[in-house]
PDB file of C-alpha atoms in Angstrom:
ATOM      1  CA  UNK A  49      -0.146 166.706 139.397  1.00  0.00           C
ATOM      2  CA  UNK A  50       3.112 166.772 140.731  1.00  0.00           C
ATOM      3  CA  UNK A  51       2.742 167.188 144.529  1.00  0.00           C
ATOM      4  CA  UNK A  52       6.010 166.723 145.363  1.00  0.00           C
ATOM      5  CA  UNK A  53       5.359 163.910 147.795  1.00  0.00           C
ATOM      6  CA  UNK A  54       4.974 164.258 151.900  1.00  0.00           C
ATOM      7  CA  UNK A  55       6.682 167.286 153.244  1.00  0.00           C
ATOM      8  CA  UNK A  56       6.704 165.549 156.738  1.00  0.00           C
ATOM      9  CA  UNK A  57       6.136 161.912 156.828  1.00  0.00           C
ATOM     10  CA  UNK A  58       6.181 160.317 160.038  1.00  0.00           C
ATOM     11  CA  UNK A  59       6.154 156.907 161.397  1.00  0.00           C
ATOM     12  CA  UNK A  60       4.588 156.365 165.078  1.00  0.00           C
ATOM     13  CA  UNK A  61       3.656 153.414 167.183  1.00  0.00           C
ATOM     14  CA  UNK A  62       0.082 152.677 167.856  1.00  0.00           C
ATOM     15  CA  UNK A  63       0.194 151.214 171.340  1.00  0.00           C
ATOM     16  CA  UNK A  64      -2.893 148.908 171.900  1.00  0.00           C
ATOM     17  CA  UNK A  65      -3.793 147.551 175.125  1.00  0.00           C
ATOM     18  CA  UNK A  66      -5.646 144.235 175.188  1.00  0.00           C
ATOM     19  CA  UNK A  67      -8.225 143.025 178.200  1.00  0.00           C
ATOM     20  CA  UNK A  68      -5.834 140.485 179.223  1.00  0.00           C
ATOM     21  CA  UNK A  69      -3.060 143.130 180.211  1.00  0.00           C
ATOM     22  CA  UNK A  70      -1.059 142.624 177.005  1.00  0.00           C
ATOM     23  CA  UNK A  71       0.437 145.293 174.886  1.00  0.00           C
ATOM     24  CA  UNK A  72       0.971 145.428 171.164  1.00  0.00           C
ATOM     25  CA  UNK A  73       2.200 148.140 168.966  1.00  0.00           C
ATOM     26  CA  UNK A  74       1.431 148.802 165.623  1.00  0.00           C
ATOM     27  CA  UNK A  75       3.129 151.316 163.232  1.00  0.00           C
ATOM     28  CA  UNK A  76       1.281 154.111 161.431  1.00  0.00           C
ATOM     29  CA  UNK A  77       2.369 156.211 158.670  1.00  0.00           C
ATOM     30  CA  UNK A  78       0.997 159.819 158.381  1.00  0.00           C
ATOM     31  CA  UNK A  79       2.162 161.490 155.190  1.00  0.00           C
ATOM     32  CA  UNK A  80       1.203 164.842 156.630  1.00  0.00           C
ATOM     33  CA  UNK A  81       0.688 167.657 153.983  1.00  0.00           C
ATOM     34  CA  UNK A  82       2.311 167.580 150.690  1.00  0.00           C
ATOM     35  CA  UNK A  83       5.612 169.551 149.444  1.00  0.00           C
ATOM     36  CA  UNK A  84       3.184 171.438 147.026  1.00  0.00           C
ATOM     37  CA  UNK A  85       0.836 172.730 149.911  1.00  0.00           C
ATOM     38  CA  UNK A  86       4.083 173.434 152.359  1.00  0.00           C
ATOM     39  CA  UNK A  87       5.394 175.636 149.325  1.00  0.00           C
ATOM     40  CA  UNK A  88       2.113 177.229 148.851  1.00  0.00           C
ATOM     41  CA  UNK A  89       1.905 177.993 152.491  1.00  0.00           C
ATOM     42  CA  UNK A  90       5.359 179.417 152.412  1.00  0.00           C
ATOM     43  CA  UNK A  91       4.353 181.713 149.619  1.00  0.00           C
ATOM     44  CA  UNK A  92       1.456 183.103 151.071  1.00  0.00           C
ATOM     45  CA  UNK A  93       3.686 184.953 153.740  1.00  0.00           C
ATOM     46  CA  UNK A  94       5.840 186.245 151.078  1.00  0.00           C
ATOM     47  CA  UNK A  95       2.751 187.431 149.057  1.00  0.00           C
ATOM     48  CA  UNK A  96       1.200 189.302 152.068  1.00  0.00           C
ATOM     49  CA  UNK A  97       4.781 190.608 153.367  1.00  0.00           C
ATOM     50  CA  UNK A  98       3.885 194.093 151.784  1.00  0.00           C
ATOM     51  CA  UNK A  99       0.821 194.552 153.748  1.00  0.00           C
ATOM     52  CA  UNK A 100      -1.193 194.326 150.686  1.00  0.00           C
ATOM     53  CA  UNK A 101      -4.034 191.654 150.236  1.00  0.00           C
ATOM     54  CA  UNK A 102      -6.491 191.016 147.677  1.00  0.00           C
ATOM     55  CA  UNK A 103      -8.917 188.435 146.260  1.00  0.00           C
ATOM     56  CA  UNK A 104      -8.609 185.048 148.177  1.00  0.00           C
ATOM     57  CA  UNK A 105      -9.018 182.908 145.150  1.00  0.00           C
ATOM     58  CA  UNK A 106      -6.199 184.913 143.124  1.00  0.00           C
ATOM     59  CA  UNK A 107      -3.889 184.886 146.121  1.00  0.00           C
ATOM     60  CA  UNK A 108      -4.406 181.163 146.271  1.00  0.00           C
ATOM     61  CA  UNK A 109      -3.754 180.711 142.685  1.00  0.00           C
ATOM     62  CA  UNK A 110      -0.505 182.849 142.852  1.00  0.00           C
ATOM     63  CA  UNK A 111       0.549 180.386 145.580  1.00  0.00           C
ATOM     64  CA  UNK A 112       0.263 177.326 143.982  1.00  0.00           C
ATOM     65  CA  UNK A 113       1.436 178.604 140.511  1.00  0.00           C
ATOM     66  CA  UNK A 114       4.946 179.682 142.750  1.00  0.00           C
ATOM     67  CA  UNK A 115       4.643 176.281 144.687  1.00  0.00           C
ATOM     68  CA  UNK A 116       4.352 174.482 141.110  1.00  0.00           C
ATOM     69  CA  UNK A 117       7.285 176.495 139.909  1.00  0.00           C
ATOM     70  CA  UNK A 118       9.599 175.717 143.227  1.00  0.00           C
ATOM     71  CA  UNK A 119       8.998 171.917 142.452  1.00  0.00           C
ATOM     72  CA  UNK A 120       9.622 172.187 138.918  1.00  0.00           C
ATOM     73  CA  UNK A 121      12.772 174.059 139.636  1.00  0.00           C
ATOM     74  CA  UNK A 122      13.970 170.970 141.798  1.00  0.00           C
ATOM     75  CA  UNK A 123      14.181 168.867 139.229  1.00  0.00           C
ATOM     76  CA  UNK A 124      17.159 170.747 137.575  1.00  0.00           C
TER      77      UNK A 124
END
């Protein structure tokens, strides 16, 4: 499944203090949500813009279909 990769990758330093007073840092990478999840989250806002609500499973399926279409459109 194409997830589009990470939407908000982030590298941060983990600072560790040792008992002898030394400090070391270690980079930690967080991929955050996938681009597919991000697109689906944006789609749900559009879906409910008219104030209509329906079955949550139907909404989720619709949002991910739209997210998949957006990922496909990025290829061209």
